Amino acid sequence: MRDLSPVTSSHRPTQRNRPKPGGVWGLFFAAWLALGVTGVPMQAQESSPVAKARVVLATNGAHRGSAIKAAVVVRIAAGYHINAHHPSLNYLIPTEVRFSPSAYAKVMKVIYPTGRAVHFSFSNTPLSVYEGEVPIGLMVKVGRTGKASEIVLHGQLSYQACNDHACFAPTSIPLVVTVPVLPANIPLKPAHAAIFSRLRFN
Amino acid sequence: MKKKRVLLGVILGIIVAGGLYVANRFWIAPAATTLSAQTDGAYPMAPNFKLASLTGQTLSLSNFRGKVVILDFWATWCGPCRLEIPEFEDLQRKYGPQGLQVIGISEDDSAAPVRQFYQQFKMNYPVAMATDKVGMLYGGIFGLPTSFVIGRDGRIYAKHIGAMSEGVFEREVRQLLAARPNQMVTNFAPAVPGSENISVETPAEVNSPVPGVDVSKLTPTQLTELKKTLSSEHCACGCGYTVMQCRQVDGGCATSLKMAREAMAKLTQKTPI
């Protein structure tokens, strides 16, 4: 069923007759090619991640037995979008954040922002998407037990990105949240206020 | 004295002009001709594949030799892909009798949504589920939709990433339909200027233990060293895997492919095969 018939090297574009420019004429020739005068496509095909993500805490740490706020800050490359967690059409793949619980902490709740309704040329109806920088809220519950000075949780962000005329395959990127555990008598200090002001945890 | 200088200038001018003529006649002009001929050669043969279609039949590209084929890599979750489907159906209806065959290859994870879509939209051309290897044979599918326009002679004349209008395909298909079977279309004009580079991979590259890199000529020691290098280096694509892992789990990653090929080149330079 997955038989891949042989493709010989002769099927590949030949390099044999490529002129070997040198000196001044070589420069002219190279410039001629670079300018695309010949119509030879000069596009490079490189893939780079459309979305990057980091996890930040709303405080400088947590006390044992408490719950703290965290956020997955997703940065989406300009010109692209990823589907919101609740996409407007049922065939679209939603953005999701998942964390595996550890013995000492777990993510209790993931708070997804509402997507922006954007109209694309390929859809008659506006689609609910995330663009630019998007924070996704996390409520992390730290257990009462344990002696470690910090707790590490591993998770992943799954998304599917498109621009106005093409899409990338669904993909996921690993997430790590490190929670420093502070003694109960040390007060917690707020952090990343600008990010958390954009999230509604209630 | 002045006359001599003028004469010398004229002679020098004649020599330079003659030199320019000779250079153009024997170097520049042949280069342009070669390039034109090379453009013909830059249409690689479409790699053959055999896949099971949604209707259970074997779908093999070789069965369509002599026809013009639009090979469309798509997915049901891809909005721009869905936009193109009615256009392909239209082209199939319009040009099918003249020798056009549209083939859909779905990149969905499972066949269920594809089957549902196929029935719902009454698709009039065959669709099969993609495998990583088919995508790799076609140079890696980096974005969807990706469509290949294949001539009657089995060569790939155009590759389009992203949704295109029906007119783009129509203009290209009509040029290719005009050719005789097995005849290369030397004056093919892509409907979109600056169409994508067309590259295909060999089964040796696709079936390699380092997918995408032909390691068939490496000695066992060299292969071990290459694998060791690729397993110790992190892929720059941001996936969090090593280059080796990234090649194995994501055959379409151009970053890991480039890194693996560079490591291979470095290795063979150090210890030539």
Coordinates of C-alpha atoms in Angstrom, one line a residue:
Chain A
M1 CA 0.0 0.0 0.0
R2 CA 2.9 2.4 0.7
D3 CA 4.9 1.2 -2.2
L4 CA 7.1 3.9 -3.4
S5 CA 8.3 3.2 -6.8
P6 CA 11.9 3.9 -7.6
V7 CA 12.8 7.4 -8.6
T8 CA 16.2 7.5 -10.2
S9 CA 18.6 10.4 -9.8
S10 CA 18.1 11.2 -13.4
H11 CA 14.7 12.5 -12.5
R12 CA 16.2 15.2 -10.4
P13 CA 17.0 18.6 -11.9
T14 CA 20.4 18.4 -13.6
Q15 CA 23.2 20.5 -12.4
R16 CA 25.5 19.3 -15.2
N17 CA 25.0 22.1 -17.7
R18 CA 24.9 24.9 -15.2
P19 CA 27.3 27.6 -16.4
K20 CA 30.3 28.3 -14.2
P21 CA 30.6 32.0 -14.1
G22 CA 33.8 33.7 -13.0
G23 CA 35.3 37.1 -13.0
V24 CA 33.4 40.2 -14.1
W25 CA 31.1 38.3 -16.4
G26 CA 30.4 35.9 -13.5
L27 CA 29.4 38.9 -11.5
F28 CA 27.1 40.1 -14.2
F29 CA 25.7 36.7 -14.6
A30 CA 25.1 36.3 -10.9
A31 CA 23.4 39.7 -10.7
W32 CA 21.3 38.8 -13.7
L33 CA 20.2 35.6 -12.0
A34 CA 19.6 37.3 -8.6
L35 CA 17.5 39.9 -10.3
G36 CA 15.3 37.1 -11.6
V37 CA 15.7 38.3 -15.2
T38 CA 15.8 34.6 -16.2
G39 CA 12.6 33.8 -14.5
V40 CA 14.4 31.2 -12.4
P41 CA 12.5 31.0 -9.1
M42 CA 14.8 32.3 -6.3
Q43 CA 12.6 31.6 -3.3
A44 CA 14.1 29.8 -0.4
Q45 CA 11.9 27.4 1.5
E46 CA 12.5 27.6 5.2
S47 CA 10.2 26.6 8.0
S48 CA 10.2 28.5 11.2
P49 CA 7.8 28.2 14.1
V50 CA 4.8 30.4 13.7
A51 CA 4.1 30.5 17.4
K52 CA 6.5 30.6 20.4
A53 CA 5.4 30.3 24.0
R54 CA 6.8 30.9 27.5
V55 CA 5.2 30.5 30.9
V56 CA 5.2 33.3 33.5
L57 CA 4.0 33.4 37.1
A58 CA 1.8 36.2 38.5
T59 CA 4.0 36.1 41.7
N60 CA 7.7 35.4 42.4
G61 CA 6.8 32.0 43.8
A62 CA 4.1 30.0 45.7
H63 CA 3.5 28.8 49.2
R64 CA 2.8 25.2 49.9
G65 CA -0.9 24.4 49.8
S66 CA -1.8 27.5 47.8
A67 CA -2.9 28.2 44.3
I68 CA -1.1 30.7 42.1
K69 CA -1.8 32.3 38.7
A70 CA 0.4 31.6 35.7
A71 CA 0.1 32.4 32.0
V72 CA 1.3 30.8 28.8
V73 CA 2.3 33.8 26.7
V74 CA 1.9 32.8 23.1
R75 CA 3.6 35.0 20.5
I76 CA 2.3 34.4 16.9
A77 CA 4.3 35.6 14.0
A78 CA 3.0 38.6 12.1
G79 CA 0.6 37.7 9.2
Y80 CA -0.4 34.4 10.8
H81 CA -3.1 33.4 13.1
I82 CA -3.9 30.3 15.2
N83 CA -7.5 29.1 15.9
A84 CA -9.0 30.2 19.2
H85 CA -9.8 27.6 21.8
H86 CA -13.4 27.7 20.6
P87 CA -13.1 28.1 16.9
S88 CA -16.1 29.4 15.0
L89 CA -16.3 26.4 12.6
N90 CA -16.4 22.8 13.7
Y91 CA -13.7 21.6 11.3
L92 CA -11.0 23.9 12.7
I93 CA -8.4 22.6 15.1
P94 CA -8.6 24.5 18.5
T95 CA -5.6 25.8 20.4
E96 CA -5.1 23.8 23.6
V97 CA -2.8 23.9 26.6
R98 CA -2.3 20.7 28.6
F99 CA 0.0 20.0 31.6
S100 CA 0.8 16.7 33.2
P101 CA 0.3 16.9 37.0
S102 CA 3.3 16.2 39.2
A103 CA 3.3 14.7 42.7
Y104 CA 3.5 18.2 44.2
A105 CA 1.5 20.5 41.9
K106 CA -1.1 20.4 39.1
V107 CA -2.8 22.8 36.7
M108 CA -6.3 23.1 38.0
K109 CA -7.8 25.3 35.3
V110 CA -6.8 26.7 31.9
I111 CA -8.4 30.1 31.1
Y112 CA -8.5 30.7 27.3
P113 CA -9.0 34.3 26.0
T114 CA -11.9 34.9 23.6
G115 CA -10.6 34.9 20.0
R116 CA -10.7 37.9 17.7
A117 CA -13.3 37.6 15.0
V118 CA -11.4 38.1 11.8
H119 CA -12.6 37.8 8.2
F120 CA -10.4 35.8 5.9
S121 CA -10.7 35.4 2.1
F122 CA -11.2 31.6 2.4
S123 CA -14.3 31.9 4.7
N124 CA -17.6 33.5 4.3
T125 CA -17.9 34.0 8.1
P126 CA -15.4 35.6 10.4
L127 CA -13.2 33.2 12.3
S128 CA -12.3 33.3 15.9
V129 CA -8.5 33.4 16.0
Y130 CA -5.6 34.4 18.1
E131 CA -3.1 36.9 16.6
G132 CA 0.0 38.7 17.9
E133 CA 0.7 38.1 21.6
V134 CA -2.0 36.1 23.5
P135 CA -1.8 35.1 27.2
I136 CA -3.6 31.9 28.3
G137 CA -4.2 31.8 32.0
L138 CA -3.4 28.9 34.3
M139 CA -4.4 28.2 37.9
V140 CA -1.7 26.1 39.5
K141 CA -2.3 24.3 42.8
V142 CA 0.7 23.6 44.8
G143 CA 0.5 20.6 47.2
R144 CA 1.0 20.8 50.9
T145 CA 3.7 18.1 50.9
G146 CA 7.2 18.0 49.5
K147 CA 10.5 19.6 50.4
A148 CA 11.8 20.8 47.0
S149 CA 12.5 24.5 46.7
E150 CA 10.9 24.5 43.3
I151 CA 8.3 22.5 41.4
V152 CA 8.5 21.9 37.7
L153 CA 5.4 21.1 35.6
H154 CA 5.6 20.0 31.9
G155 CA 3.0 20.5 29.3
Q156 CA 2.4 21.5 25.7
L157 CA 0.7 24.0 23.6
S158 CA -1.1 22.5 20.6
Y159 CA -2.1 24.8 17.7
Q160 CA -2.8 25.0 14.0
A161 CA -1.6 28.1 12.2
C162 CA -2.7 29.7 8.9
N163 CA -2.4 32.9 7.0
D164 CA -4.9 34.2 4.6
H165 CA -4.1 31.7 1.9
A166 CA -2.3 28.7 3.4
C167 CA -2.1 26.6 6.5
F168 CA 0.6 24.7 8.4
A169 CA 0.0 21.2 9.9
P170 CA -1.2 21.1 13.5
T171 CA 1.8 21.1 15.8
S172 CA 2.7 21.4 19.5
I173 CA 5.5 23.1 21.4
P174 CA 6.7 21.9 24.8
L175 CA 5.9 24.1 27.9
V176 CA 7.7 24.1 31.2
V177 CA 6.5 26.0 34.3
T178 CA 8.9 26.3 37.2
V179 CA 7.3 27.4 40.5
P180 CA 9.7 28.5 43.3
V181 CA 8.3 27.3 46.6
L182 CA 8.8 30.0 49.3
P183 CA 8.4 29.6 53.0
A184 CA 4.9 30.6 54.3
N185 CA 6.3 33.5 56.3
I186 CA 7.7 35.2 53.2
P187 CA 5.1 37.3 51.4
L188 CA 4.8 36.8 47.6
K189 CA 5.6 39.6 45.3
P190 CA 3.5 40.3 42.1
A191 CA 5.2 39.9 38.7
H192 CA 4.2 40.4 35.1
A193 CA 1.3 42.7 36.0
A194 CA 0.8 43.8 32.4
I195 CA 0.2 40.3 31.2
F196 CA -2.1 39.3 34.0
S197 CA -4.2 42.5 33.7
R198 CA -5.3 41.0 30.3
L199 CA -6.7 37.8 31.9
R200 CA -9.9 37.2 33.8
F201 CA -9.5 34.3 36.2
N202 CA -13.0 34.5 37.7
Chain B
M1 CA 51.6 62.5 -31.4
K2 CA 47.9 63.4 -30.9
K3 CA 47.1 61.4 -34.0
K4 CA 48.9 58.4 -32.6
R5 CA 46.9 58.6 -29.3
V6 CA 43.7 58.8 -31.2
L7 CA 44.7 55.8 -33.3
L8 CA 45.7 53.9 -30.1
G9 CA 42.3 54.7 -28.6
V10 CA 40.5 53.5 -31.7
I11 CA 42.5 50.2 -31.7
L12 CA 41.8 49.7 -28.0
G13 CA 38.1 50.4 -28.6
I14 CA 38.1 47.8 -31.4
I15 CA 39.8 45.3 -29.2
V16 CA 37.4 45.8 -26.3
A17 CA 34.4 45.7 -28.6
G18 CA 35.8 42.5 -30.2
G19 CA 36.4 41.0 -26.8
L20 CA 32.8 41.8 -25.7
Y21 CA 31.5 40.2 -28.9
V22 CA 33.6 37.1 -28.4
A23 CA 32.6 36.8 -24.8
N24 CA 28.9 37.2 -25.7
R25 CA 29.1 34.8 -28.7
F26 CA 30.9 32.0 -26.9
W27 CA 30.2 32.5 -23.2
I28 CA 27.2 34.6 -22.3
A29 CA 24.9 33.5 -25.2
P30 CA 25.6 29.8 -24.6
A31 CA 25.0 30.3 -20.9
A32 CA 21.5 31.8 -21.7
T33 CA 20.7 28.9 -24.0
T34 CA 21.9 26.4 -21.4
L35 CA 19.8 28.1 -18.9
S36 CA 16.8 27.8 -21.1
A37 CA 17.5 24.2 -21.7
Q38 CA 18.0 23.8 -18.0
T39 CA 14.7 25.3 -17.4
D40 CA 13.3 22.4 -19.4
G41 CA 15.4 20.0 -17.3
A42 CA 14.2 21.7 -14.1
Y43 CA 10.8 20.0 -14.4
P44 CA 11.5 16.8 -12.4
M45 CA 9.6 13.6 -13.0
A46 CA 6.7 13.3 -10.5
P47 CA 7.6 10.5 -8.1
N48 CA 5.3 7.6 -8.4
F49 CA 3.2 6.4 -5.4
K50 CA 0.6 3.8 -4.5
L51 CA -2.0 4.7 -2.0
A52 CA -5.4 3.3 -1.1
S53 CA -8.1 5.7 -2.1
L54 CA -11.1 6.5 0.1
T55 CA -13.2 4.2 -2.0
G56 CA -10.7 1.3 -1.4
Q57 CA -9.1 1.3 -4.8
T58 CA -5.3 1.5 -5.4
L59 CA -4.4 5.0 -6.4
S60 CA -1.1 5.0 -8.3
L61 CA 0.2 8.0 -10.2
S62 CA 1.6 5.8 -12.9
N63 CA -1.9 4.8 -13.9
F64 CA -2.5 8.4 -15.0
R65 CA 0.6 8.6 -17.3
G66 CA -0.4 10.4 -20.5
K67 CA -2.9 12.6 -18.6
V68 CA -2.4 16.0 -17.1
V69 CA -2.6 15.7 -13.3
I70 CA -3.3 18.2 -10.6
L71 CA -2.0 16.6 -7.4
D72 CA -3.5 18.4 -4.4
F73 CA -2.2 18.0 -0.9
W74 CA -4.9 19.3 1.4
A75 CA -6.7 18.7 4.7
T76 CA -10.3 19.2 6.0
W77 CA -9.1 21.5 8.8
C78 CA -7.5 23.8 6.2
G79 CA -9.8 26.7 5.2
P80 CA -7.9 27.7 2.1
C81 CA -7.8 24.0 0.9
R82 CA -11.6 23.8 1.2
L83 CA -11.9 26.9 -0.9
E84 CA -10.1 25.2 -3.7
I85 CA -12.1 21.9 -3.8
P86 CA -15.1 23.2 -5.8
E87 CA -12.7 24.8 -8.2
F88 CA -10.9 21.4 -8.7
E89 CA -14.3 19.7 -9.1
D90 CA -15.1 22.3 -11.8
L91 CA -11.8 21.8 -13.6
Q92 CA -12.3 18.0 -13.5
R93 CA -15.8 18.3 -15.0
K94 CA -14.6 20.8 -17.7
Y95 CA -11.2 19.2 -18.7
G96 CA -11.6 15.6 -17.6
P97 CA -12.8 14.5 -21.1
Q98 CA -9.6 16.2 -22.5
G99 CA -7.3 14.3 -20.2
L100 CA -7.2 16.1 -16.9
Q101 CA -7.2 14.1 -13.7
V102 CA -7.3 15.8 -10.3
I103 CA -6.0 13.7 -7.4
G104 CA -6.4 14.7 -3.8
I105 CA -4.1 13.6 -1.0
S106 CA -5.4 14.4 2.4
E107 CA -3.0 15.3 5.3
D108 CA -5.7 14.6 7.9
D109 CA -4.8 12.3 10.7
S110 CA -7.7 10.0 10.1
A111 CA -9.9 9.1 7.2
A112 CA -13.2 9.7 8.9
P113 CA -13.5 13.4 8.4
V114 CA -12.1 13.2 4.9
R115 CA -14.7 10.5 4.0
Q116 CA -17.4 12.7 5.4
F117 CA -16.2 15.7 3.5
Y118 CA -15.8 13.7 0.3
Q119 CA -19.5 12.6 0.5
Q120 CA -20.8 15.9 1.6
F121 CA -19.2 17.8 -1.2
K122 CA -19.7 15.1 -3.7
M123 CA -16.1 15.2 -4.8
N124 CA -15.7 14.0 -8.4
Y125 CA -12.0 13.0 -8.2
P126 CA -10.1 10.3 -6.2
V127 CA -8.7 11.1 -2.7
A128 CA -6.2 9.1 -0.7
M129 CA -4.7 9.6 2.7
A130 CA -1.2 11.0 2.7
T131 CA 1.8 9.2 4.3
D132 CA 4.9 11.1 5.5
K133 CA 6.9 9.3 2.7
V134 CA 4.6 10.6 -0.1
G135 CA 5.0 14.1 1.2
M136 CA 8.8 13.7 1.4
L137 CA 9.0 12.3 -2.1
Y138 CA 7.4 15.6 -3.3
G139 CA 10.1 17.6 -1.5
G140 CA 8.2 18.0 1.8
I141 CA 4.8 19.5 2.2
F142 CA 5.4 22.7 4.2
G143 CA 2.1 24.4 3.9
L144 CA -1.4 23.5 2.7
P145 CA -2.8 23.5 0.1
T146 CA 0.2 22.5 -1.9
S147 CA -0.6 21.5 -5.5
F148 CA 1.6 20.1 -8.2
V149 CA 0.7 20.4 -11.9
I150 CA 2.0 17.4 -13.8
G151 CA 2.2 17.2 -17.6
R152 CA 1.3 14.3 -19.9
D153 CA 5.0 13.3 -19.8
G154 CA 4.9 12.8 -16.1
R155 CA 7.0 15.9 -15.3
I156 CA 6.0 18.4 -12.6
Y157 CA 5.6 21.8 -14.3
A158 CA 4.3 23.9 -11.4
K159 CA 4.1 23.8 -7.7
H160 CA 1.8 26.1 -5.8
I161 CA 1.7 26.6 -2.1
G162 CA -1.4 28.3 -0.8
A163 CA -4.8 28.6 -2.4
M164 CA -4.8 29.7 -6.0
S165 CA -7.7 30.8 -8.2
E166 CA -9.2 28.4 -10.6
G167 CA -7.9 30.6 -13.5
V168 CA -4.3 29.9 -12.4
F169 CA -4.7 26.1 -12.7
E170 CA -6.8 26.5 -15.9
R171 CA -4.1 28.4 -17.7
E172 CA -1.5 25.9 -16.8
V173 CA -3.6 22.8 -17.5
R174 CA -4.6 24.1 -20.9
Q175 CA -0.9 24.5 -21.9
L176 CA -0.2 21.0 -20.8
L177 CA -3.3 19.4 -22.3
A178 CA -2.1 20.8 -25.7
A179 CA 1.0 18.5 -25.6
R180 CA 1.2 15.0 -26.9
P181 CA 1.7 12.1 -24.4
N182 CA 5.4 11.9 -23.4
Q183 CA 6.1 15.2 -25.0
M184 CA 7.9 17.7 -22.8
V185 CA 6.4 21.2 -22.8
T186 CA 9.4 23.4 -23.5
N187 CA 7.6 26.7 -23.5
F188 CA 5.5 26.2 -20.4
A189 CA 4.6 29.5 -18.8
P190 CA 3.6 29.3 -15.1
A191 CA 0.4 31.3 -14.5
V192 CA 1.9 32.8 -11.3
P193 CA 5.3 34.5 -11.7
G194 CA 7.9 33.2 -9.3
S195 CA 6.2 29.8 -8.7
E196 CA 7.8 27.6 -6.1
N197 CA 11.0 25.8 -6.7
I198 CA 10.2 22.2 -7.6
S199 CA 12.3 19.6 -5.9
V200 CA 11.6 15.9 -5.4
E201 CA 13.3 13.4 -3.3
T202 CA 14.5 9.9 -4.1
P203 CA 13.4 6.7 -2.3
A204 CA 16.9 6.5 -0.9
E205 CA 16.4 9.8 0.8
V206 CA 12.9 9.0 1.9
N207 CA 13.6 5.5 3.2
S208 CA 16.8 6.5 4.9
P209 CA 17.4 6.0 8.7
V210 CA 18.0 9.8 8.6
P211 CA 14.9 10.7 6.6
G212 CA 15.6 13.1 3.8
V213 CA 19.3 12.3 3.7
D214 CA 20.8 9.7 1.4
V215 CA 23.2 7.8 3.6
S216 CA 23.4 4.7 1.3
K217 CA 27.0 5.5 0.4
L218 CA 28.2 6.0 4.0
T219 CA 30.2 3.3 5.8
P220 CA 28.6 1.8 8.9
T221 CA 31.1 3.8 11.0
Q222 CA 30.3 7.1 9.2
L223 CA 26.6 6.4 9.6
T224 CA 27.0 5.8 13.3
E225 CA 29.0 9.0 13.6
L226 CA 26.3 10.9 11.7
K227 CA 23.5 9.6 13.9
K228 CA 25.6 10.4 17.0
T229 CA 26.1 14.0 15.8
L230 CA 22.5 14.5 14.9
S231 CA 21.4 13.0 18.2
S232 CA 23.5 15.5 20.2
E233 CA 22.5 18.6 18.3
H234 CA 19.2 20.4 19.0
C235 CA 17.0 21.3 16.1
A236 CA 16.8 25.0 15.5
C237 CA 13.2 24.9 14.4
G238 CA 12.0 25.3 18.0
C239 CA 10.5 21.8 18.4
G240 CA 12.6 20.9 21.4
Y241 CA 13.9 17.7 19.7
T242 CA 17.4 16.8 18.6
V243 CA 17.9 17.0 14.8
M244 CA 17.7 13.2 14.6
Q245 CA 14.4 13.1 16.5
C246 CA 13.0 15.9 14.5
R247 CA 13.9 14.1 11.2
Q248 CA 12.1 11.0 12.5
V249 CA 8.9 12.7 13.9
D250 CA 8.6 15.5 11.4
G251 CA 9.8 14.7 8.0
G252 CA 8.5 18.0 6.7
C253 CA 10.8 20.1 8.9
A254 CA 13.0 22.0 6.5
T255 CA 15.3 23.2 9.4
S256 CA 16.2 19.7 10.6
L257 CA 16.6 18.6 7.0
K258 CA 19.1 21.4 6.3
M259 CA 21.0 20.7 9.5
A260 CA 21.2 17.0 8.8
R261 CA 22.4 17.6 5.2
E262 CA 25.0 20.0 6.5
A263 CA 26.2 17.5 9.1
M264 CA 26.4 14.8 6.4
A265 CA 28.4 17.2 4.1
K266 CA 30.7 18.0 6.9
L267 CA 31.2 14.3 7.7
T268 CA 31.9 13.3 4.1
Q269 CA 34.3 16.2 3.7
K270 CA 36.2 15.1 6.8
T271 CA 36.2 11.4 5.7
P272 CA 35.3 11.2 2.0
I273 CA 33.1 8.3 1.0

